[in-house]
């Protein structure tokens, strides 16, 4: 497979705090380094990161403004739904009352849905924040989600900059902010937290900082059921490194790889212990939520039902997004992306396609799979160099569609996110 192409690469020295590759000439690179935005504690943003983060903020703030306008039109509180939508209520209940305190019985099947299905990192952080700060649990949950979204955006930019330069990195952040389901980044859900931890763990893998990679992967495993995709990526690259170097690897690789899955495995075993079935209890809990890996049988049934009976726009669009994700994964592999990104995105895609559950939620499950957007970001970057007006038009159209669709989902869709 061909390696990613970067024009006019110039290495940034470790003394500057980054080992990323820049597409700028040496003189321009030195000048760009001097213009870095400085943050507290001597932390500096990468060159070009400030505009990328500003782009991300503009898109998401526009989405929030549109939600406020829609709610006002319908006579609701301006930010109704941000902290108390669907799964958010379960996370808030766990944050306030702990596990084992809430159940829901489905009238149609009699299945007992328990709060053990929700992973603990997000509610734990929510509880910590509202305990320390004079804010409500809902405000604390939103604060964590928004902060994690920004950290995730910068992590995505850092990976893009490291591999392809600032133009692709900026496009990558912009496209991620403008996905159809990026409204999830604005509400009290766990996708921003998983994406932040995954992005920085994957960056640590690319830099061969194994202890950081493993620790962040372990935290990712505590954030969502799909968080083990990060540990899978760490493990895959570690095996590749061990084979390539014939076992002569640093001790940090062994330690980082060993701790990477501990978060996910630890919580799964804890839930199993609570149910009295150590190894199968967690999966029993998930089945009550119709969440299991059925090798795509559920997806095929959904497709058959959609073709026979149709459905609201949410369902055909969800199908289009999943199909597009499969195609983008193929392009990512053909593009010669690093193994860590391929494995991480591939595991998330496999769970999404092969898992059961509400099909309308599948695009949300793919939101943390940002490596899938790399081929699209590279195409936009090339278009910017050749036809900037067309690139701006495409980007603006994606952002406008994201804002409009996200507003619909949160204020009028009545479909579980």
XYZ file of N, CA and C in Angstrom, residues 76-301:
678
model
N -40.315 26.242 23.793
C -39.560 25.465 24.771
C -38.393 26.293 25.318
N -37.796 25.880 26.438
C -36.551 26.518 26.894
C -35.502 26.472 25.787
N -34.668 27.504 25.712
C -33.759 27.645 24.576
C -32.864 26.429 24.364
N -32.337 25.877 25.432
C -31.398 24.760 25.306
C -32.015 23.455 25.786
N -33.310 23.328 25.590
C -34.009 22.103 25.990
C -33.416 20.890 25.261
N -33.196 19.850 26.007
C -32.739 18.604 25.413
C -31.247 18.376 25.463
N -30.458 19.412 25.744
C -29.008 19.222 25.716
C -28.528 18.284 26.820
N -29.101 18.415 28.001
C -28.626 17.627 29.141
C -29.541 16.471 29.501
N -30.722 16.378 28.879
C -31.686 15.359 29.301
C -32.293 14.626 28.107
N -31.479 14.277 27.138
C -31.961 13.560 25.955
C -31.615 12.082 26.054
N -32.624 11.238 26.031
C -32.448 9.801 25.916
C -31.431 9.258 26.915
N -30.261 8.798 26.437
C -29.269 8.191 27.329
C -28.730 9.166 28.369
N -28.784 10.452 28.100
C -28.278 11.441 29.061
C -28.948 11.283 30.420
N -30.223 10.943 30.416
C -30.952 10.804 31.680
C -30.387 9.668 32.518
N -29.984 8.598 31.857
C -29.388 7.477 32.584
C -28.036 7.872 33.177
N -27.223 8.557 32.390
C -25.914 8.986 32.902
C -26.067 9.927 34.092
N -27.019 10.843 34.009
C -27.228 11.778 35.114
C -27.726 11.048 36.359
N -28.587 10.074 36.182
C -29.089 9.314 37.322
C -27.947 8.544 37.992
N -27.076 7.947 37.174
C -25.926 7.224 37.735
C -25.016 8.189 38.489
N -24.785 9.366 37.919
C -23.919 10.360 38.559
C -24.465 10.771 39.920
N -25.784 10.857 40.036
C -26.386 11.341 41.271
C -26.668 10.229 42.282
N -27.003 9.028 41.793
C -27.476 7.986 42.705
C -26.668 6.699 42.658
N -25.745 6.582 41.710
C -24.940 5.383 41.620
C -25.609 4.294 40.801
N -24.905 3.167 40.653
C -25.413 2.046 39.866
C -26.409 1.204 40.674
N -27.217 0.456 39.938
C -28.179 -0.435 40.569
C -29.374 0.263 41.157
N -29.641 1.501 40.736
C -30.732 2.282 41.313
C -31.824 2.612 40.316
N -31.668 2.181 39.058
C -32.681 2.500 38.060
C -32.849 1.341 37.087
N -34.090 0.970 36.818
C -34.409 -0.051 35.827
C -35.606 0.423 35.017
N -35.764 -0.192 33.862
C -36.909 0.111 33.002
C -37.368 -1.195 32.370
N -38.655 -1.476 32.475
C -39.214 -2.709 31.927
C -39.930 -2.386 30.620
N -39.518 -3.039 29.543
C -40.164 -2.840 28.256
C -41.517 -3.530 28.236
N -42.545 -2.759 27.950
C -43.895 -3.320 27.945
C -44.066 -4.357 26.841
N -43.370 -4.185 25.729
C -43.561 -5.079 24.571
C -42.966 -6.457 24.792
N -41.820 -6.521 25.472
C -41.120 -7.804 25.634
C -40.948 -8.224 27.086
N -41.110 -7.287 28.006
C -40.874 -7.600 29.410
C -39.409 -7.574 29.800
N -38.519 -7.192 28.871
C -37.089 -7.126 29.164
C -36.812 -6.048 30.206
N -35.948 -6.359 31.144
C -35.597 -5.426 32.211
C -34.280 -4.742 31.846
N -34.362 -3.462 31.537
C -33.173 -2.685 31.185
C -32.577 -2.063 32.446
N -31.302 -2.304 32.677
C -30.629 -1.840 33.894
C -29.552 -0.816 33.561
N -29.217 -0.010 34.567
C -28.218 1.033 34.356
C -26.803 0.478 34.254
N -26.629 -0.807 34.494
C -25.309 -1.421 34.345
C -24.843 -1.437 32.884
N -25.729 -1.142 31.964
C -25.338 -1.115 30.556
C -24.484 0.106 30.216
N -24.456 1.102 31.110
C -23.760 2.362 30.820
C -22.418 2.402 31.541
N -21.384 2.750 30.809
C -20.030 2.710 31.352
C -19.777 3.887 32.302
N -18.825 3.754 33.225
C -18.794 4.635 34.404
C -18.012 5.938 34.285
N -17.149 6.106 33.297
C -16.258 7.265 33.326
C -17.016 8.583 33.230
N -17.951 8.677 32.316
C -18.691 9.934 32.129
C -19.513 10.321 33.358
N -20.324 9.418 33.929
C -21.042 9.805 35.149
C -20.118 10.109 36.323
N -18.969 9.417 36.399
C -18.025 9.705 37.482
C -17.454 11.115 37.343
N -17.097 11.494 36.115
C -16.598 12.855 35.886
C -17.684 13.889 36.158
N -18.918 13.565 35.764
C -20.031 14.483 36.017
C -20.207 14.714 37.505
N -20.178 13.651 38.284
C -20.325 13.775 39.733
C -19.183 14.594 40.334
N -17.970 14.346 39.854
C -16.822 15.089 40.379
C -16.957 16.582 40.099
N -17.414 16.937 38.897
C -17.504 18.348 38.515
C -18.594 19.063 39.305
N -19.793 18.478 39.397
C -20.849 19.210 40.108
C -20.647 19.184 41.621
N -19.787 18.261 42.112
C -19.430 18.277 43.533
C -18.489 19.425 43.846
N -17.600 19.717 42.915
C -16.601 20.771 43.126
C -17.142 22.146 42.746
N -17.874 22.216 41.650
C -18.367 23.495 41.151
C -19.835 23.712 41.543
N -20.240 24.955 41.731
C -21.630 25.250 42.104
C -22.572 25.238 40.900
N -22.674 24.078 40.242
C -23.539 23.943 39.071
C -24.371 22.683 39.214
N -25.399 22.585 38.397
C -26.274 21.416 38.446
C -25.598 20.213 37.784
N -26.069 19.001 38.072
C -25.515 17.825 37.385
C -25.645 17.921 35.867
N -26.765 18.456 35.381
C -26.923 18.600 33.936
C -25.900 19.536 33.337
N -25.655 20.667 34.004
C -24.648 21.613 33.522
C -23.257 20.989 33.561
N -22.986 20.191 34.593
C -21.682 19.525 34.681
C -21.501 18.539 33.535
N -22.558 17.782 33.207
C -22.477 16.825 32.109
C -22.218 17.524 30.787
N -22.896 18.648 30.567
C -22.682 19.422 29.344
C -21.272 19.993 29.300
N -20.796 20.496 30.414
C -19.439 21.061 30.470
C -18.395 20.011 30.093
N -18.548 18.810 30.605
C -17.606 17.734 30.276
C -17.689 17.387 28.799
N -18.908 17.273 28.273
C -19.071 16.917 26.862
C -18.461 17.967 25.953
N -18.726 19.230 26.226
C -18.172 20.306 25.384
C -16.648 20.353 25.489
N -16.125 20.223 26.708
C -14.667 20.245 26.882
C -14.027 19.070 26.156
N -14.635 17.899 26.284
C -14.095 16.715 25.607
C -14.138 16.885 24.096
N -15.190 17.539 23.582
C -15.292 17.751 22.133
C -14.141 18.616 21.626
N -13.795 19.650 22.386
C -12.681 20.512 21.986
C -11.364 19.742 22.047
N -11.163 18.987 23.123
C -9.947 18.174 23.253
C -9.870 17.155 22.117
N -11.016 16.579 21.766
C -11.046 15.628 20.658
C -10.698 16.305 19.339
N -11.252 17.491 19.114
C -10.962 18.215 17.870
C -9.468 18.502 17.749
N -8.839 18.896 18.847
C -7.402 19.172 18.794
C -6.606 17.873 18.598
N -7.055 16.786 19.220
C -6.389 15.498 19.005
C -6.488 15.049 17.560
N -7.669 15.234 16.957
C -7.848 14.887 15.542
C -6.940 15.755 14.670
N -6.870 17.054 14.990
C -5.976 17.942 14.236
C -4.522 17.484 14.373
N -4.129 17.113 15.580
C -2.740 16.704 15.820
C -2.377 15.479 14.990
N -3.278 14.502 14.918
C -3.011 13.312 14.102
C -2.945 13.687 12.627
N -3.897 14.490 12.171
C -3.877 14.905 10.773
C -2.624 15.685 10.423
N -2.198 16.572 11.314
C -0.982 17.372 11.092
C 0.245 16.482 11.071
N 0.280 15.515 11.968
C 1.419 14.604 12.062
C 1.598 13.786 10.786
N 0.483 13.397 10.167
C 0.548 12.508 9.006
C 0.531 13.232 7.669
N -0.233 14.332 7.571
C -0.492 14.922 6.263
C -0.274 16.434 6.180
N -0.028 17.096 7.288
C 0.148 18.537 7.245
C -1.101 19.291 7.660
N -0.966 20.607 7.783
C -2.028 21.403 8.395
C -3.282 21.525 7.533
N -3.139 21.530 6.210
C -4.325 21.683 5.363
C -5.281 20.506 5.538
N -4.745 19.291 5.470
C -5.579 18.104 5.657
C -6.101 18.046 7.088
N -5.258 18.422 8.045
C -5.685 18.399 9.444
C -6.860 19.338 9.685
N -6.802 20.529 9.095
C -7.900 21.482 9.239
C -9.171 20.951 8.597
N -9.040 20.391 7.392
C -10.206 19.815 6.717
C -10.786 18.656 7.527
N -9.924 17.859 8.158
C -10.372 16.719 8.950
C -11.220 17.181 10.136
N -10.761 18.215 10.823
C -11.517 18.751 11.951
C -12.842 19.337 11.478
N -12.797 20.079 10.357
C -14.008 20.692 9.839
C -15.054 19.662 9.434
N -14.628 18.601 8.753
C -15.574 17.569 8.324
C -16.155 16.848 9.532
N -15.320 16.564 10.525
C -15.816 15.900 11.739
C -16.862 16.758 12.443
N -16.631 18.068 12.481
C -17.591 18.976 13.118
C -18.886 19.073 12.335
N -18.845 18.759 11.030
C -20.007 18.950 10.158
C -20.667 17.638 9.742
N -20.394 16.542 10.463
C -21.080 15.293 10.171
C -22.574 15.421 10.476
N -23.420 14.629 9.821
C -24.859 14.746 10.067
C -25.254 14.600 11.527
N -24.548 13.749 12.279
C -24.887 13.511 13.676
C -23.941 14.220 14.650
N -23.239 15.242 14.189
C -22.330 15.955 15.082
C -23.052 16.746 16.156
N -24.382 16.834 16.078
C -25.147 17.445 17.165
C -24.907 16.694 18.475
N -24.505 15.425 18.382
C -24.197 14.642 19.581
C -23.057 15.274 20.365
N -22.188 16.023 19.690
C -21.091 16.707 20.379
C -21.593 17.844 21.257
N -22.846 18.251 21.072
C -23.394 19.377 21.820
C -24.201 18.946 23.035
N -24.466 17.664 23.187
C -25.347 17.209 24.250
C -24.602 16.301 25.217
N -25.281 15.905 26.278
C -24.643 15.128 27.351
C -24.575 13.655 26.966
N -23.728 13.350 26.002
C -23.482 11.990 25.545
C -21.988 11.696 25.668
N -21.632 10.415 25.491
C -20.255 9.995 25.747
C -19.361 9.984 24.518
N -19.917 10.205 23.338
C -19.088 10.176 22.122
C -17.942 11.181 22.147
N -18.149 12.422 22.614
C -17.007 13.347 22.665
C -15.889 12.840 23.568
N -16.254 12.245 24.694
C -15.245 11.745 25.634
C -14.460 10.590 25.022
N -15.152 9.639 24.403
C -14.451 8.532 23.760
C -13.535 9.032 22.650
N -14.028 9.963 21.844
C -13.216 10.454 20.727
C -11.964 11.152 21.223
N -12.093 11.937 22.290
C -10.922 12.633 22.848
C -9.876 11.638 23.328
N -10.302 10.649 24.104
C -9.360 9.657 24.626
C -8.761 8.821 23.500
N -9.593 8.463 22.515
C -9.109 7.652 21.397
C -8.087 8.417 20.565
N -8.384 9.678 20.254
C -7.480 10.463 19.408
C -6.101 10.598 20.042
N -6.074 10.899 21.320
C -4.769 11.098 21.959
C -4.056 9.779 22.223
N -4.798 8.705 22.456
C -4.159 7.400 22.579
C -3.545 6.974 21.247
N -4.281 7.193 20.152
C -3.761 6.837 18.832
C -2.551 7.695 18.466
N -2.595 8.962 18.843
C -1.425 9.811 18.590
C -0.216 9.309 19.376
N -0.461 8.884 20.614
C 0.641 8.319 21.408
C 1.196 7.062 20.747
N 0.333 6.254 20.152
C 0.803 5.066 19.428
C 1.669 5.481 18.242
N 1.213 6.481 17.492
C 1.992 6.942 16.342
C 3.360 7.463 16.766
N 3.422 8.040 17.956
C 4.696 8.548 18.482
C 5.467 7.498 19.269
N 4.888 6.280 19.392
C 5.496 5.182 20.144
C 5.689 5.540 21.618
N 4.720 6.250 22.170
C 4.685 6.530 23.604
C 3.694 5.550 24.228
N 4.188 4.371 24.533
C 3.334 3.242 24.836
C 2.594 3.381 26.158
N 3.222 3.935 27.159
C 2.552 4.075 28.454
C 1.359 5.019 28.355
N 1.549 6.152 27.657
C 0.438 7.075 27.435
C -0.663 6.410 26.609
N -0.258 5.696 25.576
C -1.239 5.024 24.723
C -2.070 4.029 25.521
N -1.410 3.240 26.357
C -2.125 2.244 27.146
C -3.030 2.861 28.194
N -2.536 3.900 28.879
C -3.345 4.532 29.924
C -4.592 5.184 29.337
N -4.439 5.891 28.228
C -5.589 6.536 27.594
C -6.551 5.504 27.009
N -6.011 4.410 26.497
C -6.875 3.338 25.989
C -7.687 2.714 27.118
N -7.073 2.562 28.286
C -7.798 2.013 29.433
C -8.953 2.935 29.836
N -8.710 4.250 29.813
C -9.781 5.201 30.124
C -10.867 5.173 29.048
N -10.447 5.044 27.791
C -11.436 4.943 26.713
C -12.330 3.732 26.919
N -11.759 2.647 27.417
C -12.538 1.451 27.689
C -13.538 1.619 28.807
N -13.375 2.652 29.623
C -14.327 2.953 30.679
C -15.386 3.954 30.243
N -15.291 4.438 29.015
C -16.190 5.507 28.578
C -17.398 4.992 27.807
N -17.202 3.966 26.968
C -18.290 3.438 26.143
C -18.046 1.954 25.870
N -19.099 1.196 25.540
C -18.883 -0.215 25.206
C -17.926 -0.415 24.037
N -17.910 0.525 23.087
C -17.022 0.416 21.936
C -15.612 0.927 22.225
N -15.358 1.317 23.468
C -14.040 1.850 23.804
C -12.918 0.851 23.669
N -13.250 -0.455 23.649
C -12.171 -1.439 23.505
C -11.528 -1.377 22.121
N -12.146 -0.646 21.172
C -11.524 -0.479 19.861
C -10.165 0.204 19.980
N -10.015 1.071 20.965
C -8.733 1.757 21.169
C -7.681 0.753 21.636
N -8.047 -0.095 22.590
C -7.112 -1.122 23.057
C -6.749 -2.080 21.933
N -7.707 -2.378 21.059
C -7.418 -3.253 19.918
C -6.380 -2.626 19.001
N -6.498 -1.306 18.788
C -5.522 -0.619 17.941
C -4.140 -0.622 18.580
N -4.082 -0.369 19.893
C -2.793 -0.398 20.604
C -2.177 -1.784 20.498
N -2.982 -2.809 20.723
C -2.463 -4.174 20.669
C -1.986 -4.571 19.283
N -2.713 -4.163 18.253
C -2.328 -4.524 16.886
C -0.983 -3.912 16.514
N -0.798 -2.650 16.846
C 0.470 -1.993 16.516
C 1.599 -2.573 17.365
N 1.305 -2.910 18.611
C 2.331 -3.514 19.469
C 2.804 -4.846 18.883
N 1.863 -5.668 18.418
C 2.241 -6.950 17.804
C 3.083 -6.714 16.557
N 2.666 -5.740 15.742
C 3.435 -5.412 14.543
C 4.854 -4.986 14.911
N 4.977 -4.206 15.959
C 6.299 -3.729 16.389
C 7.146 -4.873 16.925
N 6.529 -5.773 17.670
C 7.267 -6.912 18.222
C 7.794 -7.807 17.101
N 6.954 -8.046 16.094
C 7.381 -8.882 14.966
C 8.471 -8.185 14.164
N 8.265 -6.890 13.912
C 9.229 -6.154 13.091
C 10.595 -6.084 13.761
N 10.593 -5.909 15.085
C 11.863 -5.774 15.809
C 12.301 -7.068 16.475
N 11.626 -8.164 16.115
C 11.985 -9.496 16.612
C 12.054 -9.540 18.132
N 11.064 -8.937 18.755
C 10.944 -8.984 20.211
C 11.795 -7.990 20.960
N 12.651 -7.259 20.266
C 13.533 -6.297 20.943
C 12.823 -4.951 21.065
N 11.887 -4.897 21.959
C 11.076 -3.699 22.146
C 11.238 -3.199 23.577
N 10.966 -1.914 23.812
C 11.108 -1.385 25.170
C 10.071 -1.964 26.114
N 10.383 -1.925 27.395
C 9.461 -2.466 28.397
C 8.142 -1.714 28.403
N 8.195 -0.418 28.056
C 6.978 0.381 28.035
C 5.937 -0.163 27.076
N 6.389 -0.789 25.986
C 5.440 -1.366 25.036
C 4.644 -2.495 25.694
N 5.346 -3.362 26.425
C 4.651 -4.472 27.078
C 3.674 -3.951 28.131
N 4.121 -2.966 28.911
C 3.271 -2.445 29.982
C 2.064 -1.718 29.401
N 2.318 -0.839 28.413
C 1.216 -0.088 27.805
C 0.186 -0.988 27.153
N 0.670 -2.015 26.467
C -0.249 -2.948 25.811
C -1.050 -3.739 26.830
N -0.430 -4.068 27.945
C -1.117 -4.856 28.979
C -2.210 -4.053 29.678
N -1.968 -2.765 29.890
C -2.966 -1.973 30.632
C -4.066 -1.438 29.711
N -3.843 -1.429 28.403
C -4.809 -0.844 27.474
C -6.221 -1.413 27.616
N -6.417 -2.734 27.734
C -7.794 -3.257 27.808
C -8.364 -3.308 29.221
N -7.615 -2.882 30.230
C -8.042 -3.108 31.605
C -9.323 -2.361 31.959
N -9.514 -1.163 31.415
C -10.717 -0.404 31.734
C -11.971 -1.136 31.290
N -11.988 -1.549 30.034
C -13.157 -2.238 29.484
C -13.364 -3.586 30.164
N -12.317 -4.366 30.275
C -12.430 -5.687 30.884
C -12.852 -5.573 32.344
N -12.285 -4.595 33.047
C -12.611 -4.429 34.456
C -14.085 -4.134 34.679
N -14.650 -3.246 33.869
C -16.066 -2.913 34.064
C -16.961 -4.075 33.671
N -16.626 -4.762 32.595
C -17.428 -5.911 32.169
C -17.458 -6.978 33.266
N -16.307 -7.238 33.875
C -16.261 -8.236 34.946
C -16.999 -7.742 36.188
N -16.929 -6.449 36.455
C -17.650 -5.897 37.618
C -19.155 -6.068 37.451
N -19.655 -5.764 36.259
C -21.083 -5.953 35.996
C -21.440 -7.434 36.127
N -20.577 -8.290 35.605
C -20.823 -9.722 35.734
C -20.911 -10.155 37.183
N -20.040 -9.595 38.021
C -20.073 -9.923 39.448
C -21.370 -9.459 40.097
N -21.877 -8.302 39.669
C -23.129 -7.800 40.238
C -24.312 -8.689 39.869
N -24.257 -9.265 38.684
C -25.381 -10.094 38.225
C -25.260 -11.542 38.670
N -24.090 -11.935 39.182
C -23.878 -13.323 39.570
C -23.357 -14.202 38.458
N -23.077 -13.610 37.299
C -22.513 -14.343 36.160
C -21.294 -13.563 35.692
N -20.118 -13.902 36.215
C -18.926 -13.081 36.049
C -18.606 -12.798 34.591
N -18.645 -13.798 33.740
C -18.223 -13.620 32.357
C -19.373 -13.338 31.389
N -20.579 -13.669 31.764
C -21.702 -13.477 30.849
C -22.720 -12.451 31.301
N -22.610 -11.974 32.531
C -23.621 -11.071 33.069
C -23.741 -9.769 32.316
N -22.607 -9.175 31.948
C -22.647 -7.901 31.226
C -23.382 -8.059 29.898
N -23.125 -9.139 29.188
C -23.738 -9.343 27.874
C -25.229 -9.643 28.005
N -25.619 -10.246 29.130
C -27.039 -10.430 29.398
C -27.723 -9.084 29.599
N -27.052 -8.198 30.341
C -27.585 -6.852 30.548
C -27.748 -6.132 29.214
N -26.766 -6.246 28.348
C -26.827 -5.567 27.052
C -27.923 -6.140 26.157
N -28.161 -7.428 26.239
C -29.209 -8.028 25.403
C -30.584 -7.479 25.750
N -30.786 -7.088 27.009
C -32.059 -6.485 27.388
C -32.277 -5.154 26.678
N -31.188 -4.536 26.259
C -31.258 -3.297 25.488
C -31.226 -3.574 23.984
N -31.373 -4.839 23.605
C -31.272 -5.257 22.203
C -29.924 -4.859 21.618
N -28.888 -4.984 22.433
C -27.528 -4.644 22.004
C -26.674 -5.900 22.068
N -26.389 -6.459 20.918
C -25.560 -7.660 20.835
C -24.964 -7.734 19.438
N -23.920 -8.530 19.307
C -23.295 -8.702 18.001
C -23.935 -9.901 17.321
N -24.671 -9.648 16.236
C -25.386 -10.727 15.547
C -24.886 -10.926 14.118
N -23.669 -10.438 13.829
C -23.034 -10.615 12.521
C -23.851 -9.989 11.381
N -24.574 -8.907 11.714
C -25.283 -8.164 10.682
C -26.689 -8.642 10.389
N -27.183 -9.644 11.124
C -28.539 -10.144 10.880
C -29.565 -9.040 11.109
N -29.389 -8.291 12.184
C -30.307 -7.195 12.469
C -30.282 -6.131 11.389
N -29.107 -5.845 10.875
C -28.991 -4.854 9.806
C -29.714 -5.322 8.538
N -29.620 -6.611 8.226
C -30.305 -7.143 7.054
C -31.827 -7.085 7.224
N -32.304 -7.396 8.426
C -33.742 -7.297 8.696
C -34.209 -5.855 8.561
